[in-house]
PDB file of C-alpha atoms in Angstrom:
ATOM      1  CA  MET A   8      -1.252   9.499  -1.474  1.00  0.00           C
ATOM      2  CA  CYS A   9      -3.110  12.137   0.563  1.00  0.00           C
ATOM      3  CA  VAL A  10      -5.260  15.114  -0.403  1.00  0.00           C
ATOM      4  CA  TYR A  11      -5.733  17.989   2.070  1.00  0.00           C
ATOM      5  CA  GLU A  12      -8.701  20.301   2.537  1.00  0.00           C
ATOM      6  CA  THR A  13      -9.090  23.111   5.082  1.00  0.00           C
ATOM      7  CA  GLY A  14     -12.174  23.057   7.280  1.00  0.00           C
ATOM      8  CA  LYS A  15     -13.592  24.810  10.328  1.00  0.00           C
ATOM      9  CA  GLY A  16     -15.420  23.517  13.341  1.00  0.00           C
ATOM     10  CA  GLY A  17     -19.176  23.431  12.788  1.00  0.00           C
ATOM     11  CA  GLN A  18     -18.930  22.975   9.039  1.00  0.00           C
ATOM     12  CA  MET A  19     -20.163  19.914   7.178  1.00  0.00           C
ATOM     13  CA  LEU A  20     -17.801  17.654   5.242  1.00  0.00           C
ATOM     14  CA  GLU A  21     -18.944  15.570   2.298  1.00  0.00           C
ATOM     15  CA  VAL A  22     -16.560  13.110   0.632  1.00  0.00           C
ATOM     16  CA  TYR A  23     -17.200  10.760  -2.260  1.00  0.00           C
ATOM     17  CA  TYR A  24     -14.648   8.468  -3.856  1.00  0.00           C
ATOM     18  CA  GLN A  25     -14.856   5.770  -6.519  1.00  0.00           C
ATOM     19  CA  VAL A  26     -12.220   3.551  -8.103  1.00  0.00           C
ATOM     20  CA  LEU A  27     -12.586   4.029 -11.853  1.00  0.00           C
ATOM     21  CA  ASP A  28      -9.843   1.787 -13.206  1.00  0.00           C
ATOM     22  CA  GLY A  29      -7.682  -0.933 -11.693  1.00  0.00           C
ATOM     23  CA  GLN A  30      -5.918  -2.118 -14.848  1.00  0.00           C
ATOM     24  CA  HIS A  31      -6.073  -5.925 -14.538  1.00  0.00           C
ATOM     25  CA  GLY A  32      -6.702  -5.933 -10.780  1.00  0.00           C
ATOM     26  CA  ASP A  33      -9.737  -5.431  -8.559  1.00  0.00           C
ATOM     27  CA  LEU A  34     -11.488  -2.065  -8.307  1.00  0.00           C
ATOM     28  CA  ASP A  35     -10.752  -1.424  -4.627  1.00  0.00           C
ATOM     29  CA  ILE A  36      -8.565   0.766  -2.441  1.00  0.00           C
ATOM     30  CA  ASN A  37      -7.907   1.631   1.219  1.00  0.00           C
ATOM     31  CA  PHE A  38      -9.244   5.047   2.241  1.00  0.00           C
ATOM     32  CA  LYS A  39      -8.770   7.121   5.402  1.00  0.00           C
ATOM     33  CA  VAL A  40     -10.016  10.457   6.720  1.00  0.00           C
ATOM     34  CA  ILE A  41      -7.602  12.079   9.204  1.00  0.00           C
ATOM     35  CA  ASP A  42      -8.275  15.212  11.283  1.00  0.00           C
ATOM     36  CA  PRO A  43      -5.769  18.051  11.966  1.00  0.00           C
ATOM     37  CA  LYS A  44      -4.535  16.245  15.127  1.00  0.00           C
ATOM     38  CA  ASN A  45      -3.581  13.197  13.038  1.00  0.00           C
ATOM     39  CA  VAL A  46      -6.450  11.142  14.449  1.00  0.00           C
ATOM     40  CA  THR A  47      -8.099   8.743  12.000  1.00  0.00           C
ATOM     41  CA  LEU A  48     -11.814   9.527  11.763  1.00  0.00           C
ATOM     42  CA  LEU A  49     -12.773   6.853   9.241  1.00  0.00           C
ATOM     43  CA  THR A  50     -11.127   3.872   7.554  1.00  0.00           C
ATOM     44  CA  ASP A  51     -12.320   1.840   4.570  1.00  0.00           C
ATOM     45  CA  LYS A  52     -10.549  -1.417   3.721  1.00  0.00           C
ATOM     46  CA  LYS A  53     -10.482  -2.491   0.065  1.00  0.00           C
ATOM     47  CA  SER A  54     -13.596  -0.550  -0.846  1.00  0.00           C
ATOM     48  CA  SER A  55     -14.565   0.354  -4.405  1.00  0.00           C
ATOM     49  CA  GLU A  56     -16.633   3.437  -3.514  1.00  0.00           C
ATOM     50  CA  ASN A  57     -18.224   5.236  -0.593  1.00  0.00           C
ATOM     51  CA  SER A  58     -20.036   8.462   0.265  1.00  0.00           C
ATOM     52  CA  ILE A  59     -19.155  10.080   3.603  1.00  0.00           C
ATOM     53  CA  ILE A  60     -20.917  12.948   5.378  1.00  0.00           C
ATOM     54  CA  MET A  61     -19.718  14.181   8.764  1.00  0.00           C
ATOM     55  CA  ASP A  62     -19.612  17.294  10.952  1.00  0.00           C
ATOM     56  CA  LEU A  63     -16.236  18.918  11.567  1.00  0.00           C
ATOM     57  CA  GLU A  64     -15.289  19.530  15.181  1.00  0.00           C
ATOM     58  CA  MET A  65     -12.085  21.576  14.830  1.00  0.00           C
ATOM     59  CA  ASP A  66     -10.294  23.987  12.547  1.00  0.00           C
ATOM     60  CA  GLY A  67      -7.391  22.847  10.417  1.00  0.00           C
ATOM     61  CA  ASP A  68      -6.348  20.753   7.448  1.00  0.00           C
ATOM     62  CA  TYR A  69      -8.105  17.415   7.016  1.00  0.00           C
ATOM     63  CA  ALA A  70      -6.318  14.644   5.116  1.00  0.00           C
ATOM     64  CA  PHE A  71      -7.933  12.146   2.743  1.00  0.00           C
ATOM     65  CA  CYS A  72      -5.468   9.326   2.134  1.00  0.00           C
ATOM     66  CA  MET A  73      -5.675   6.550  -0.464  1.00  0.00           C
ATOM     67  CA  ASP A  74      -3.508   3.446  -0.101  1.00  0.00           C
ATOM     68  CA  ASN A  75      -2.823   0.900  -2.849  1.00  0.00           C
ATOM     69  CA  THR A  76       0.370  -0.672  -1.468  1.00  0.00           C
ATOM     70  CA  TYR A  77      -1.269  -4.095  -1.168  1.00  0.00           C
ATOM     71  CA  SER A  78      -1.496  -4.235  -4.972  1.00  0.00           C
ATOM     72  CA  MET A  79       2.038  -4.862  -6.246  1.00  0.00           C
ATOM     73  CA  MET A  80       1.348  -4.956  -9.992  1.00  0.00           C
ATOM     74  CA  ASN A  81      -1.650  -2.728 -10.737  1.00  0.00           C
ATOM     75  CA  SER A  82      -2.141   1.005 -10.294  1.00  0.00           C
ATOM     76  CA  LYS A  83      -5.567   2.514  -9.588  1.00  0.00           C
ATOM     77  CA  LEU A  84      -7.421   5.506 -10.987  1.00  0.00           C
ATOM     78  CA  VAL A  85      -9.643   7.090  -8.310  1.00  0.00           C
ATOM     79  CA  PHE A  86     -12.279   9.823  -8.561  1.00  0.00           C
ATOM     80  CA  LEU A  87     -12.332  11.917  -5.363  1.00  0.00           C
ATOM     81  CA  TYR A  88     -14.840  14.657  -4.542  1.00  0.00           C
ATOM     82  CA  VAL A  89     -14.449  16.743  -1.350  1.00  0.00           C
ATOM     83  CA  LEU A  90     -16.919  19.445  -0.313  1.00  0.00           C
ATOM     84  CA  VAL A  91     -16.673  21.552   2.859  1.00  0.00           C
ATOM     85  CA  GLU A  92     -19.579  23.918   3.441  1.00  0.00           C
ATOM     86  CA  ASP A  93     -21.441  25.693   6.190  1.00  0.00           C
ATOM     87  CA  LYS A  94     -24.495  24.023   7.585  1.00  0.00           C
ATOM     88  CA  HIS A  95     -27.863  25.305   6.468  1.00  0.00           C
ATOM     89  CA  GLY A  96     -28.813  27.115   9.623  1.00  0.00           C
ATOM     90  CA  ALA A  97     -31.561  29.558  10.301  1.00  0.00           C
ATOM     91  CA  THR A  98     -32.941  31.728   7.563  1.00  0.00           C
ATOM     92  CA  ARG A  99     -32.329  35.449   7.293  1.00  0.00           C
ATOM     93  CA  SER A 100     -35.668  36.194   8.907  1.00  0.00           C
ATOM     94  CA  ASP A 101     -34.824  33.883  11.828  1.00  0.00           C
ATOM     95  CA  VAL A 102     -31.379  35.374  12.329  1.00  0.00           C
ATOM     96  CA  GLU A 103     -32.622  38.950  12.187  1.00  0.00           C
ATOM     97  CA  ALA A 104     -35.832  38.277  14.102  1.00  0.00           C
ATOM     98  CA  LYS A 105     -36.750  41.031  16.465  1.00  0.00           C
ATOM     99  CA  THR A 106     -39.505  41.386  18.973  1.00  0.00           C
ATOM    100  CA  THR A 107     -41.512  44.554  19.117  1.00  0.00           C
ATOM    101  CA  GLU A 108     -42.589  45.623  22.561  1.00  0.00           C
ATOM    102  CA  SER A 109     -44.961  48.412  23.311  1.00  0.00           C
ATOM    103  CA  ALA A 110     -43.629  51.242  25.522  1.00  0.00           C
ATOM    104  CA  ASP A 111     -44.859  54.604  26.706  1.00  0.00           C
ATOM    105  CA  SER A 112     -42.884  56.396  24.052  1.00  0.00           C
ATOM    106  CA  GLY A 113     -43.993  54.019  21.290  1.00  0.00           C
ATOM    107  CA  ASP A 114     -42.785  50.727  19.745  1.00  0.00           C
ATOM    108  CA  VAL A 115     -39.166  49.725  20.440  1.00  0.00           C
ATOM    109  CA  GLU A 116     -37.337  47.123  18.351  1.00  0.00           C
ATOM    110  CA  LYS A 117     -35.451  44.522  20.363  1.00  0.00           C
ATOM    111  CA  ASP A 118     -33.326  41.592  19.271  1.00  0.00           C
ATOM    112  CA  ALA A 119     -33.660  37.955  20.354  1.00  0.00           C
ATOM    113  CA  GLU A 120     -31.757  38.629  23.614  1.00  0.00           C
ATOM    114  CA  GLY A 121     -34.073  41.435  24.627  1.00  0.00           C
ATOM    115  CA  ASP A 122     -31.564  44.239  24.033  1.00  0.00           C
ATOM    116  CA  GLU A 123     -32.611  47.309  22.162  1.00  0.00           C
ATOM    117  CA  ALA A 124     -31.555  46.981  18.548  1.00  0.00           C
ATOM    118  CA  GLU A 125     -30.244  49.757  16.381  1.00  0.00           C
ATOM    119  CA  PRO A 126     -32.489  50.832  13.511  1.00  0.00           C
ATOM    120  CA  LYS A 127     -31.512  49.081  10.292  1.00  0.00           C
ATOM    121  CA  GLU A 128     -31.850  50.458   6.801  1.00  0.00           C
ATOM    122  CA  VAL A 129     -33.794  48.213   4.450  1.00  0.00           C
ATOM    123  CA  LEU A 130     -33.110  48.487   0.726  1.00  0.00           C
ATOM    124  CA  GLU A 131     -36.105  47.996  -1.529  1.00  0.00           C
ATOM    125  CA  TRP A 132     -36.508  47.582  -5.266  1.00  0.00           C
ATOM    126  CA  GLN A 133     -39.408  49.396  -6.875  1.00  0.00           C
ATOM    127  CA  GLY A 134     -41.285  47.911  -9.793  1.00  0.00           C
ATOM    128  CA  THR A 135     -44.535  48.311 -11.681  1.00  0.00           C
ATOM    129  CA  ASP A 136     -47.007  45.514 -12.282  1.00  0.00           C
ATOM    130  CA  GLU A 137     -49.179  44.952 -15.364  1.00  0.00           C
ATOM    131  CA  ASN A 138     -51.892  47.200 -13.945  1.00  0.00           C
ATOM    132  CA  GLY A 139     -49.490  50.129 -13.625  1.00  0.00           C
ATOM    133  CA  GLU A 140     -49.382  49.969  -9.837  1.00  0.00           C
ATOM    134  CA  SER A 141     -46.080  50.285  -8.043  1.00  0.00           C
ATOM    135  CA  TYR A 142     -44.814  47.594  -5.722  1.00  0.00           C
ATOM    136  CA  TYR A 143     -41.735  47.243  -3.545  1.00  0.00           C
ATOM    137  CA  LEU A 144     -39.533  44.214  -2.972  1.00  0.00           C
ATOM    138  CA  GLU A 145     -36.768  43.947  -0.400  1.00  0.00           C
ATOM    139  CA  VAL A 146     -33.320  43.484  -1.912  1.00  0.00           C
ATOM    140  CA  GLY A 147     -32.539  41.026   0.879  1.00  0.00           C
ATOM    141  CA  LYS A 148     -35.180  38.651  -0.439  1.00  0.00           C
ATOM    142  CA  ILE A 149     -33.639  38.839  -3.908  1.00  0.00           C
ATOM    143  CA  ALA A 150     -30.226  38.045  -2.412  1.00  0.00           C
ATOM    144  CA  ASP A 151     -31.717  35.079  -0.549  1.00  0.00           C
ATOM    145  CA  SER A 152     -33.292  33.806  -3.759  1.00  0.00           C
ATOM    146  CA  LEU A 153     -29.986  34.114  -5.644  1.00  0.00           C
ATOM    147  CA  SER A 154     -28.120  32.345  -2.843  1.00  0.00           C
ATOM    148  CA  SER A 155     -30.646  29.520  -2.890  1.00  0.00           C
ATOM    149  CA  THR A 156     -30.307  29.233  -6.676  1.00  0.00           C
ATOM    150  CA  LEU A 157     -26.516  29.132  -6.382  1.00  0.00           C
ATOM    151  CA  ALA A 158     -26.743  26.372  -3.768  1.00  0.00           C
ATOM    152  CA  HIS A 159     -28.949  24.312  -6.081  1.00  0.00           C
ATOM    153  CA  VAL A 160     -26.531  24.861  -8.978  1.00  0.00           C
ATOM    154  CA  VAL A 161     -23.588  23.688  -6.845  1.00  0.00           C
ATOM    155  CA  LYS A 162     -25.570  20.630  -5.767  1.00  0.00           C
ATOM    156  CA  SER A 163     -26.477  19.858  -9.378  1.00  0.00           C
ATOM    157  CA  ARG A 164     -22.834  20.167 -10.377  1.00  0.00           C
ATOM    158  CA  HIS A 165     -21.938  17.768  -7.569  1.00  0.00           C
ATOM    159  CA  LEU A 166     -24.468  15.201  -8.797  1.00  0.00           C
ATOM    160  CA  LEU A 167     -23.264  15.601 -12.384  1.00  0.00           C
ATOM    161  CA  SER A 168     -19.669  15.006 -11.259  1.00  0.00           C
ATOM    162  CA  ILE A 169     -20.698  11.779  -9.535  1.00  0.00           C
ATOM    163  CA  TYR A 170     -22.656  10.696 -12.618  1.00  0.00           C
ATOM    164  CA  SER A 171     -19.649  11.478 -14.813  1.00  0.00           C
ATOM    165  CA  ALA A 172     -17.426   9.384 -12.534  1.00  0.00           C
ATOM    166  CA  ALA A 173     -19.830   6.439 -12.733  1.00  0.00           C
ATOM    167  CA  LYS A 174     -19.970   6.774 -16.508  1.00  0.00           C
ATOM    168  CA  SER A 175     -16.166   6.873 -16.708  1.00  0.00           C
ATOM    169  CA  ARG A 176     -15.969   3.742 -14.576  1.00  0.00           C
ATOM    170  CA  ASP A 177     -18.345   1.926 -16.921  1.00  0.00           C
ATOM    171  CA  SER A 178     -16.205   3.040 -19.868  1.00  0.00           C
ATOM    172  CA  TYR A 179     -13.037   1.687 -18.256  1.00  0.00           C
ATOM    173  CA  LEU A 180     -14.762  -1.606 -17.438  1.00  0.00           C
ATOM    174  CA  ALA A 181     -16.022  -1.921 -21.014  1.00  0.00           C
ATOM    175  CA  PHE A 182     -12.537  -1.176 -22.356  1.00  0.00           C
ATOM    176  CA  GLU A 183     -10.990  -3.764 -20.028  1.00  0.00           C
ATOM    177  CA  ASP A 184     -13.519  -6.419 -21.040  1.00  0.00           C
ATOM    178  CA  THR A 185     -12.982  -5.599 -24.716  1.00  0.00           C
ATOM    179  CA  PHE A 186      -9.218  -5.902 -24.274  1.00  0.00           C
ATOM    180  CA  ILE A 187      -9.565  -9.343 -22.660  1.00  0.00           C
ATOM    181  CA  VAL A 188     -11.906 -10.525 -25.423  1.00  0.00           C
ATOM    182  CA  ASP A 189      -9.529  -9.229 -28.110  1.00  0.00           C
ATOM    183  CA  VAL A 190      -6.522 -10.972 -26.535  1.00  0.00           C
ATOM    184  CA  TRP A 191      -8.282 -14.326 -26.224  1.00  0.00           C
ATOM    185  CA  SER A 192      -9.676 -14.009 -29.748  1.00  0.00           C
ATOM    186  CA  GLY A 193      -6.176 -13.323 -31.066  1.00  0.00           C
ATOM    187  CA  ILE A 194      -4.776 -16.353 -29.237  1.00  0.00           C
ATOM    188  CA  GLN A 195      -7.515 -18.636 -30.551  1.00  0.00           C
ATOM    189  CA  ILE A 196      -7.147 -17.369 -34.133  1.00  0.00           C
ATOM    190  CA  SER A 197      -3.361 -17.832 -33.972  1.00  0.00           C
ATOM    191  CA  LEU A 198      -3.777 -21.359 -32.599  1.00  0.00           C
ATOM    192  CA  MET A 199      -6.290 -22.251 -35.321  1.00  0.00           C
ATOM    193  CA  PHE A 200      -3.904 -20.887 -37.975  1.00  0.00           C
ATOM    194  CA  VAL A 201      -0.981 -22.947 -36.627  1.00  0.00           C
ATOM    195  CA  VAL A 202      -3.104 -26.115 -36.466  1.00  0.00           C
ATOM    196  CA  GLY A 203      -4.390 -25.535 -40.010  1.00  0.00           C
ATOM    197  CA  MET A 204      -0.880 -25.025 -41.396  1.00  0.00           C
ATOM    198  CA  LEU A 205       0.309 -28.156 -39.591  1.00  0.00           C
ATOM    199  CA  GLN A 206      -2.529 -30.199 -41.086  1.00  0.00           C
ATOM    200  CA  VAL A 207      -1.759 -28.893 -44.590  1.00  0.00           C
ATOM    201  CA  TYR A 208       1.919 -29.748 -44.143  1.00  0.00           C
ATOM    202  CA  MET A 209       1.176 -33.290 -42.927  1.00  0.00           C
ATOM    203  CA  ILE A 210      -1.275 -33.967 -45.783  1.00  0.00           C
ATOM    204  CA  LYS A 211       1.207 -32.598 -48.315  1.00  0.00           C
ATOM    205  CA  LYS A 212       3.983 -34.812 -46.955  1.00  0.00           C
ATOM    206  CA  LEU A 213       1.648 -37.804 -47.077  1.00  0.00           C
ATOM    207  CA  PHE A 214       0.904 -37.402 -50.817  1.00  0.00           C
ATOM    208  CA  SER A 215       4.462 -36.414 -51.777  1.00  0.00           C
ATOM    209  CA  ARG A 216       5.914 -39.887 -50.949  1.00  0.00           C
ATOM    210  CA  ASN A 217       7.098 -41.997 -53.953  1.00  0.00           C
ATOM    211  CA  TYR A 218       4.496 -44.514 -55.167  1.00  0.00           C
ATOM    212  CA  LEU A 219       5.465 -48.144 -54.537  1.00  0.00           C
ATOM    213  CA  GLY A 220       4.070 -50.594 -57.074  1.00  0.00           C
ATOM    214  CA  TYR A 221       2.936 -54.186 -56.444  1.00  0.00           C
ATOM    215  CA  LYS A 222       6.206 -55.654 -57.674  1.00  0.00           C
ATOM    216  CA  ASP A 223       8.284 -53.305 -55.592  1.00  0.00           C
ATOM    217  CA  ILE A 224       6.482 -54.368 -52.471  1.00  0.00           C
ATOM    218  CA  TYR A 225       6.909 -58.078 -53.090  1.00  0.00           C
TER     219      TYR A 225
END
């Protein structure tokens, strides 16, 4: 079974998988990551879980394949988390950094390559502090703050998903152990019941025989 996710060169790929339930078999599986050119980037043999982080080098659909053909009797339940995101590059101030050079006609804004940059409109939000004085705040900074908050929320959701998967795995293991204990307890109780009934039957047969007196024996 394979799951596909589209990625672009320069992005970061994060993959996490964990075998939650293996019925009565081992909690392991074969896992592969394959690029758009059908080249295997990573292979795990009979692994129960792994966390993978890598940089993508090309655009296309990446395949994440799970193989359980070596297990003939038991199916596996696997939690798979795939995240493709842009790298955290330079900040807004770094990207839009400009150098100001003094000229005869005044200050001229230039970009990082030294070319003259076009004037850019800056949106500001006006507010009033507790002293009644007005202050101004760039909308771009608010957008950066919201983007940072969103990134932290996504990361928190990712961690909660992994925690939920680990908790589910513990639940499946507890259920499997409980099932084994219940089966063996049932077998032992049934065996004790059969042995007890057999003992009662043998004792009853022993005392139900006709009494032979002294004269009958001799």
